[in-house]
PDB file of C-alpha atoms in Angstrom:
ATOM      1  CA  MET A 133      -7.553  -4.945   7.565  1.00 80.00           C
ATOM      2  CA  ILE A 134      -7.343  -3.806   4.259  1.00 85.00           C
ATOM      3  CA  LYS A 135      -9.330  -6.077   1.096  1.00 86.00           C
ATOM      4  CA  ILE A 136      -7.384  -5.170  -2.074  1.00 90.00           C
ATOM      5  CA  LYS A 137      -8.786  -6.270  -5.311  1.00 89.00           C
ATOM      6  CA  GLU A 138      -5.052  -6.996  -6.970  1.00 93.00           C
ATOM      7  CA  ALA A 139      -2.965  -9.863  -6.169  1.00 93.00           C
ATOM      8  CA  ILE A 140      -0.135  -9.134  -4.037  1.00 96.00           C
ATOM      9  CA  ILE A 141       3.020 -10.539  -5.349  1.00 97.00           C
ATOM     10  CA  VAL A 142       6.072 -10.599  -2.945  1.00 97.00           C
ATOM     11  CA  GLU A 143       9.131 -12.133  -2.644  1.00 96.00           C
ATOM     12  CA  GLY A 144       9.232 -14.973   0.398  1.00 95.00           C
ATOM     13  CA  LYS A 145       6.716 -16.528   2.722  1.00 94.00           C
ATOM     14  CA  TYR A 146       7.827 -14.305   6.015  1.00 95.00           C
ATOM     15  CA  ASP A 147       7.060 -11.491   3.259  1.00 95.00           C
ATOM     16  CA  LYS A 148       3.750 -12.934   3.113  1.00 94.00           C
ATOM     17  CA  ILE A 149       2.865 -13.470   7.036  1.00 94.00           C
ATOM     18  CA  LYS A 150       3.669  -9.940   7.148  1.00 94.00           C
ATOM     19  CA  LEU A 151       1.510  -8.403   4.794  1.00 95.00           C
ATOM     20  CA  SER A 152      -1.330 -10.916   6.206  1.00 92.00           C
ATOM     21  CA  ASN A 153      -1.178  -9.789   9.535  1.00 90.00           C
ATOM     22  CA  PHE A 154      -3.157  -6.914   8.101  1.00 90.00           C
ATOM     23  CA  ILE A 155      -4.256  -7.103   4.826  1.00 91.00           C
ATOM     24  CA  ASP A 156      -7.691  -9.690   2.716  1.00 87.00           C
ATOM     25  CA  GLY A 157      -6.308 -10.943   0.161  1.00 88.00           C
ATOM     26  CA  LEU A 158      -4.189 -13.509  -2.435  1.00 92.00           C
ATOM     27  CA  ILE A 159      -0.522 -12.909  -1.694  1.00 94.00           C
ATOM     28  CA  ILE A 160       1.769 -14.568  -3.702  1.00 93.00           C
ATOM     29  CA  THR A 161       5.779 -15.237  -3.174  1.00 95.00           C
ATOM     30  CA  THR A 162       8.432 -15.398  -5.717  1.00 96.00           C
ATOM     31  CA  ASP A 163      10.141 -17.672  -3.667  1.00 94.00           C
ATOM     32  CA  GLY A 164      13.440 -15.353  -4.296  1.00 95.00           C
ATOM     33  CA  PHE A 165      14.590 -15.889  -7.773  1.00 97.00           C
ATOM     34  CA  GLY A 166      12.988 -18.736  -7.792  1.00 96.00           C
ATOM     35  CA  VAL A 167       9.982 -17.927 -10.183  1.00 95.00           C
ATOM     36  CA  PHE A 168      12.642 -17.606 -12.390  1.00 96.00           C
ATOM     37  CA  LYS A 169      12.849 -20.532 -12.986  1.00 94.00           C
ATOM     38  CA  ASN A 170       9.557 -21.396 -12.255  1.00 93.00           C
ATOM     39  CA  LYS A 171       6.981 -21.729 -15.427  1.00 92.00           C
ATOM     40  CA  GLU A 172       4.366 -23.061 -13.401  1.00 90.00           C
ATOM     41  CA  LYS A 173       4.471 -20.071 -11.144  1.00 91.00           C
ATOM     42  CA  GLN A 174       5.321 -17.399 -13.761  1.00 93.00           C
ATOM     43  CA  ALA A 175       1.562 -18.372 -15.712  1.00 91.00           C
ATOM     44  CA  LEU A 176      -0.210 -18.118 -12.528  1.00 91.00           C
ATOM     45  CA  ILE A 177       1.037 -14.647 -11.860  1.00 94.00           C
ATOM     46  CA  ARG A 178       0.120 -13.539 -15.900  1.00 93.00           C
ATOM     47  CA  HIS A 179      -3.593 -14.921 -15.296  1.00 91.00           C
ATOM     48  CA  LEU A 180      -3.951 -13.053 -12.296  1.00 93.00           C
ATOM     49  CA  ALA A 181      -2.580 -10.454 -13.989  1.00 94.00           C
ATOM     50  CA  GLN A 182      -4.609 -11.243 -16.590  1.00 92.00           C
ATOM     51  CA  THR A 183      -8.205 -11.404 -14.273  1.00 90.00           C
ATOM     52  CA  ARG A 184      -7.675  -9.260 -11.383  1.00 91.00           C
ATOM     53  CA  GLY A 185      -4.548  -7.329 -12.092  1.00 94.00           C
ATOM     54  CA  ILE A 186      -1.078  -7.578 -10.102  1.00 96.00           C
ATOM     55  CA  LEU A 187       1.034  -5.514  -7.153  1.00 96.00           C
ATOM     56  CA  ILE A 188       4.433  -5.861  -6.775  1.00 97.00           C
ATOM     57  CA  ILE A 189       5.747  -4.843  -3.275  1.00 96.00           C
ATOM     58  CA  THR A 190       9.556  -6.506  -3.536  1.00 95.00           C
ATOM     59  CA  ASP A 191      12.074  -5.365  -1.000  1.00 93.00           C
ATOM     60  CA  SER A 192      14.302  -2.047  -1.744  1.00 91.00           C
ATOM     61  CA  ASP A 193      17.777  -3.953  -2.511  1.00 92.00           C
ATOM     62  CA  GLY A 194      19.121  -4.639  -6.202  1.00 92.00           C
ATOM     63  CA  ALA A 195      17.692  -8.515  -5.272  1.00 93.00           C
ATOM     64  CA  GLY A 196      14.264  -7.065  -5.036  1.00 93.00           C
ATOM     65  CA  PHE A 197      14.814  -4.448  -7.958  1.00 93.00           C
ATOM     66  CA  VAL A 198      15.719  -7.574 -10.405  1.00 95.00           C
ATOM     67  CA  ILE A 199      12.815  -9.292  -8.887  1.00 96.00           C
ATOM     68  CA  ARG A 200      10.733  -6.838 -10.178  1.00 94.00           C
ATOM     69  CA  ASN A 201      12.344  -6.122 -13.487  1.00 94.00           C
ATOM     70  CA  PHE A 202      12.166  -9.417 -14.260  1.00 96.00           C
ATOM     71  CA  LEU A 203       8.137  -9.605 -12.982  1.00 96.00           C
ATOM     72  CA  LYS A 204       7.352  -6.603 -14.994  1.00 93.00           C
ATOM     73  CA  GLY A 205       9.118  -8.698 -18.421  1.00 94.00           C
ATOM     74  CA  THR A 206       6.454 -11.046 -18.335  1.00 92.00           C
ATOM     75  CA  VAL A 207       3.210  -9.070 -17.654  1.00 94.00           C
ATOM     76  CA  PRO A 208       1.745  -6.182 -19.836  1.00 94.00           C
ATOM     77  CA  SER A 209       2.281  -3.234 -17.955  1.00 91.00           C
ATOM     78  CA  ASP A 210      -1.036  -2.066 -17.937  1.00 92.00           C
ATOM     79  CA  LYS A 211      -1.689  -4.878 -15.443  1.00 94.00           C
ATOM     80  CA  ILE A 212       0.863  -4.148 -12.640  1.00 95.00           C
ATOM     81  CA  LYS A 213       0.616  -1.623 -10.022  1.00 93.00           C
ATOM     82  CA  ASN A 214       4.267  -1.099  -8.498  1.00 93.00           C
ATOM     83  CA  ALA A 215       4.708  -0.668  -4.538  1.00 93.00           C
ATOM     84  CA  TYR A 216       7.797   0.879  -3.646  1.00 92.00           C
ATOM     85  CA  ILE A 217       9.411   0.475  -0.432  1.00 90.00           C
ATOM     86  CA  PRO A 218      12.322   2.858   1.182  1.00 89.00           C
ATOM     87  CA  ASP A 219      15.230   2.723   1.963  1.00 90.00           C
ATOM     88  CA  ILE A 220      15.488   1.787   6.062  1.00 90.00           C
ATOM     89  CA  PHE A 221      18.354   0.349   7.421  1.00 89.00           C
ATOM     90  CA  GLY A 222      18.639  -2.409   9.933  1.00 86.00           C
ATOM     91  CA  LYS A 223      17.794  -5.997  10.455  1.00 83.00           C
ATOM     92  CA  GLU A 224      14.818  -8.267  10.982  1.00 82.00           C
ATOM     93  CA  LYS A 225      13.891  -9.815  14.746  1.00 82.00           C
ATOM     94  CA  ARG A 226      14.539 -12.701  13.306  1.00 84.00           C
ATOM     95  CA  LYS A 227      17.641 -12.330  11.620  1.00 84.00           C
ATOM     96  CA  ASP A 228      21.414 -12.194  13.077  1.00 77.00           C
ATOM     97  CA  LYS A 229      22.833 -10.286  10.599  1.00 82.00           C
ATOM     98  CA  PRO A 230      21.663  -7.815   8.415  1.00 78.00           C
ATOM     99  CA  SER A 231      21.090  -8.141   4.989  1.00 81.00           C
ATOM    100  CA  LYS A 232      24.080  -7.477   2.495  1.00 83.00           C
ATOM    101  CA  GLU A 233      22.567  -4.207   2.141  1.00 87.00           C
ATOM    102  CA  GLY A 234      21.555  -3.517   5.011  1.00 87.00           C
ATOM    103  CA  LYS A 235      18.339  -2.800   4.620  1.00 91.00           C
ATOM    104  CA  LEU A 236      15.156  -3.706   6.149  1.00 90.00           C
ATOM    105  CA  GLY A 237      13.024  -6.075   3.522  1.00 91.00           C
ATOM    106  CA  VAL A 238       9.214  -5.976   3.191  1.00 94.00           C
ATOM    107  CA  GLU A 239       9.456  -8.061   6.797  1.00 92.00           C
ATOM    108  CA  GLY A 240      10.628  -5.799   9.082  1.00 93.00           C
ATOM    109  CA  ILE A 241       8.653  -2.155   7.561  1.00 93.00           C
ATOM    110  CA  SER A 242       5.988  -1.071   9.679  1.00 91.00           C
ATOM    111  CA  GLU A 243       2.756  -1.581   8.578  1.00 89.00           C
ATOM    112  CA  LYS A 244       2.055   2.013   8.637  1.00 87.00           C
ATOM    113  CA  ILE A 245       4.818   2.596   5.937  1.00 90.00           C
ATOM    114  CA  LEU A 246       3.642  -0.373   4.006  1.00 92.00           C
ATOM    115  CA  CYS A 247      -0.136   0.920   4.185  1.00 88.00           C
ATOM    116  CA  GLU A 248       1.420   4.349   2.883  1.00 86.00           C
ATOM    117  CA  ALA A 249       3.187   2.942  -0.036  1.00 89.00           C
ATOM    118  CA  ILE A 250       0.477   0.658  -1.338  1.00 89.00           C
ATOM    119  CA  ALA A 251      -1.342   3.596  -1.154  1.00 83.00           C
ATOM    120  CA  LYS A 252       0.851   5.596  -3.906  1.00 84.00           C
ATOM    121  CA  SER A 253       0.536   2.461  -5.778  1.00 87.00           C
ATOM    122  CA  GLY A 254      -3.181   2.968  -6.805  1.00 83.00           C
ATOM    123  CA  ALA A 255      -4.327  -0.086  -6.060  1.00 86.00           C
ATOM    124  CA  GLU A 256      -7.545  -0.990  -5.119  1.00 82.00           C
ATOM    125  CA  CYS A 257      -8.115  -1.617  -1.540  1.00 78.00           C
ATOM    126  CA  GLU A 258     -10.854  -0.642   1.071  1.00 76.00           C
ATOM    127  CA  LEU A 259     -11.239  -1.958   4.900  1.00 67.00           C
ATOM    128  CA  SER A 260     -12.814  -5.438   5.481  1.00 60.00           C
ATOM    129  CA  ASP A 261     -16.398  -5.644   6.394  1.00 52.00           C
ATOM    130  CA  GLY A 262     -14.831  -7.443   9.620  1.00 46.00           C
ATOM    131  CA  TYR A 263     -12.776  -4.012  10.136  1.00 42.00           C
ATOM    132  CA  ILE A 264     -13.422  -3.247  14.244  1.00 41.00           C
ATOM    133  CA  LYS A 265     -13.665   0.432  14.448  1.00 46.00           C
ATOM    134  CA  SER A 266     -11.700   2.817  16.511  1.00 47.00           C
ATOM    135  CA  GLU A 267     -13.659   5.525  18.328  1.00 50.00           C
ATOM    136  CA  LYS A 268     -10.703   7.897  16.555  1.00 66.00           C
ATOM    137  CA  GLU A 269     -11.353   6.793  13.233  1.00 77.00           C
ATOM    138  CA  ILE A 270     -11.630   9.117  10.341  1.00 87.00           C
ATOM    139  CA  THR A 271     -14.695   9.516   9.153  1.00 88.00           C
ATOM    140  CA  LYS A 272     -16.889  11.124   6.313  1.00 89.00           C
ATOM    141  CA  ALA A 273     -18.410  13.513   8.962  1.00 91.00           C
ATOM    142  CA  ASP A 274     -14.587  14.908   9.098  1.00 91.00           C
ATOM    143  CA  LEU A 275     -13.984  14.900   5.006  1.00 93.00           C
ATOM    144  CA  PHE A 276     -16.762  17.109   4.994  1.00 92.00           C
ATOM    145  CA  GLU A 277     -16.099  19.152   8.101  1.00 90.00           C
ATOM    146  CA  TYR A 278     -12.822  19.939   5.629  1.00 90.00           C
ATOM    147  CA  GLY A 279     -14.466  20.489   2.658  1.00 91.00           C
ATOM    148  CA  LEU A 280     -13.980  17.732   1.483  1.00 93.00           C
ATOM    149  CA  THR A 281     -17.471  16.131   0.808  1.00 93.00           C
ATOM    150  CA  GLY A 282     -20.299  18.435   0.508  1.00 92.00           C
ATOM    151  CA  THR A 283     -19.314  21.354  -0.895  1.00 90.00           C
ATOM    152  CA  PRO A 284     -18.479  23.334  -4.032  1.00 92.00           C
ATOM    153  CA  ASN A 285     -15.011  23.309  -4.004  1.00 91.00           C
ATOM    154  CA  ALA A 286     -14.745  19.540  -2.311  1.00 92.00           C
ATOM    155  CA  SER A 287     -13.067  17.832  -5.366  1.00 92.00           C
ATOM    156  CA  GLU A 288     -10.480  21.062  -5.123  1.00 93.00           C
ATOM    157  CA  ASN A 289     -10.207  20.150  -1.649  1.00 92.00           C
ATOM    158  CA  ARG A 290     -10.317  16.400  -2.150  1.00 92.00           C
ATOM    159  CA  GLU A 291      -7.641  17.102  -4.737  1.00 91.00           C
ATOM    160  CA  LYS A 292      -5.126  18.848  -2.654  1.00 91.00           C
ATOM    161  CA  LEU A 293      -5.202  16.403   0.409  1.00 91.00           C
ATOM    162  CA  LYS A 294      -4.290  13.986  -2.460  1.00 87.00           C
ATOM    163  CA  GLN A 295      -1.230  15.858  -3.698  1.00 87.00           C
ATOM    164  CA  ALA A 296      -0.311  15.819   0.064  1.00 88.00           C
ATOM    165  CA  LEU A 297       0.013  12.005   0.658  1.00 84.00           C
ATOM    166  CA  ASN A 298       0.886  11.864  -3.338  1.00 77.00           C
ATOM    167  CA  LEU A 299      -2.129   9.979  -3.886  1.00 75.00           C
ATOM    168  CA  PRO A 300      -3.509   8.441  -6.983  1.00 67.00           C
ATOM    169  CA  HIS A 301      -5.245  11.378  -8.974  1.00 72.00           C
ATOM    170  CA  ASN A 302      -8.224   9.020  -9.799  1.00 70.00           C
ATOM    171  CA  MET A 303      -9.236   8.048  -6.139  1.00 73.00           C
ATOM    172  CA  THR A 304     -12.689   8.794  -4.765  1.00 77.00           C
ATOM    173  CA  SER A 305     -13.284  10.520  -1.572  1.00 83.00           C
ATOM    174  CA  ASN A 306     -14.375   6.408   0.015  1.00 78.00           C
ATOM    175  CA  SER A 307     -11.827   5.768  -1.686  1.00 75.00           C
ATOM    176  CA  ILE A 308      -9.574   8.311   0.260  1.00 82.00           C
ATOM    177  CA  LEU A 309     -10.829   7.333   3.161  1.00 83.00           C
ATOM    178  CA  ASP A 310     -10.204   4.229   3.135  1.00 72.00           C
ATOM    179  CA  VAL A 311      -6.590   5.120   2.931  1.00 74.00           C
ATOM    180  CA  ILE A 312      -5.765   7.553   5.335  1.00 82.00           C
ATOM    181  CA  ASN A 313      -7.756   5.803   7.668  1.00 74.00           C
ATOM    182  CA  CYS A 314      -4.833   2.891   7.192  1.00 67.00           C
ATOM    183  CA  ILE A 315      -1.502   5.869   7.042  1.00 72.00           C
ATOM    184  CA  MET A 316      -2.076   7.729   9.664  1.00 78.00           C
ATOM    185  CA  THR A 317      -4.592   8.567  12.777  1.00 81.00           C
ATOM    186  CA  LYS A 318      -7.012  10.722  13.475  1.00 87.00           C
ATOM    187  CA  ASP A 319      -4.578  13.813  15.050  1.00 88.00           C
ATOM    188  CA  GLU A 320      -2.201  13.216  12.129  1.00 89.00           C
ATOM    189  CA  PHE A 321      -5.328  13.779   9.674  1.00 91.00           C
ATOM    190  CA  ILE A 322      -6.410  16.807  11.444  1.00 91.00           C
ATOM    191  CA  SER A 323      -3.546  18.873  11.635  1.00 92.00           C
ATOM    192  CA  LEU A 324      -2.417  18.447   7.936  1.00 92.00           C
ATOM    193  CA  CYS A 325      -5.956  20.062   6.992  1.00 92.00           C
ATOM    194  CA  GLU A 326      -5.389  22.566   9.590  1.00 90.00           C
ATOM    195  CA  LYS A 327      -2.111  22.937   8.032  1.00 90.00           C
ATOM    196  CA  ILE A 328      -3.278  22.695   3.989  1.00 88.00           C
ATOM    197  CA  PHE A 329      -6.717  24.443   4.319  1.00 82.00           C
ATOM    198  CA  LYS A 330      -6.590  26.330   7.868  1.00 71.00           C
ATOM    199  CA  THR A 331     -10.224  25.860   9.009  1.00 50.00           C
ATOM    200  CA  LEU A 332     -11.320  24.879  12.059  1.00 43.00           C
ATOM    201  CA  THR A 333     -10.463  22.174  14.309  1.00 41.00           C
ATOM    202  CA  LEU A 334     -12.937  19.374  15.107  1.00 40.00           C
TER     203      LEU A 334
END
């Protein structure tokens, strides 16, 4: 599970169910366009923005951007982080036909892609204490092996890795470790580091 500090704002209940499968955090739904007239929910979102910040994850279609822009107009910009899912065409399993624009919504996107979008948003996230570690999990020893910690140029190397993954500039080594375990396998991490640093294999 990924623990996220910010309150997560999604469109509907199926988006919430999808994220709840791998996210430990507060998830609020806008009920689609329902938030436009729901003053109580607007007030709740503003309160959450002030106290812990919000992370907006809406569909990549036109409706999703309308909702996102509405929220951006009601909450100070410095209290918002945005996770953007890519345009992937298809149909959710529970639906008889694709959406009007033919794009998958949050509920239909893979956990890996959602984790990547969250990582790029700059949201404060970490692995929950109850997370069961895999034998193939990326560890601090792996970061050291590739010169990402414990060496004179570790900071420079971390910047190269963050640039390669489009991660926020101000992430710590611990945050990087949490994020890369969410968005890639250990083998993918090794391949990427070998490409960037051309160092010894593990």
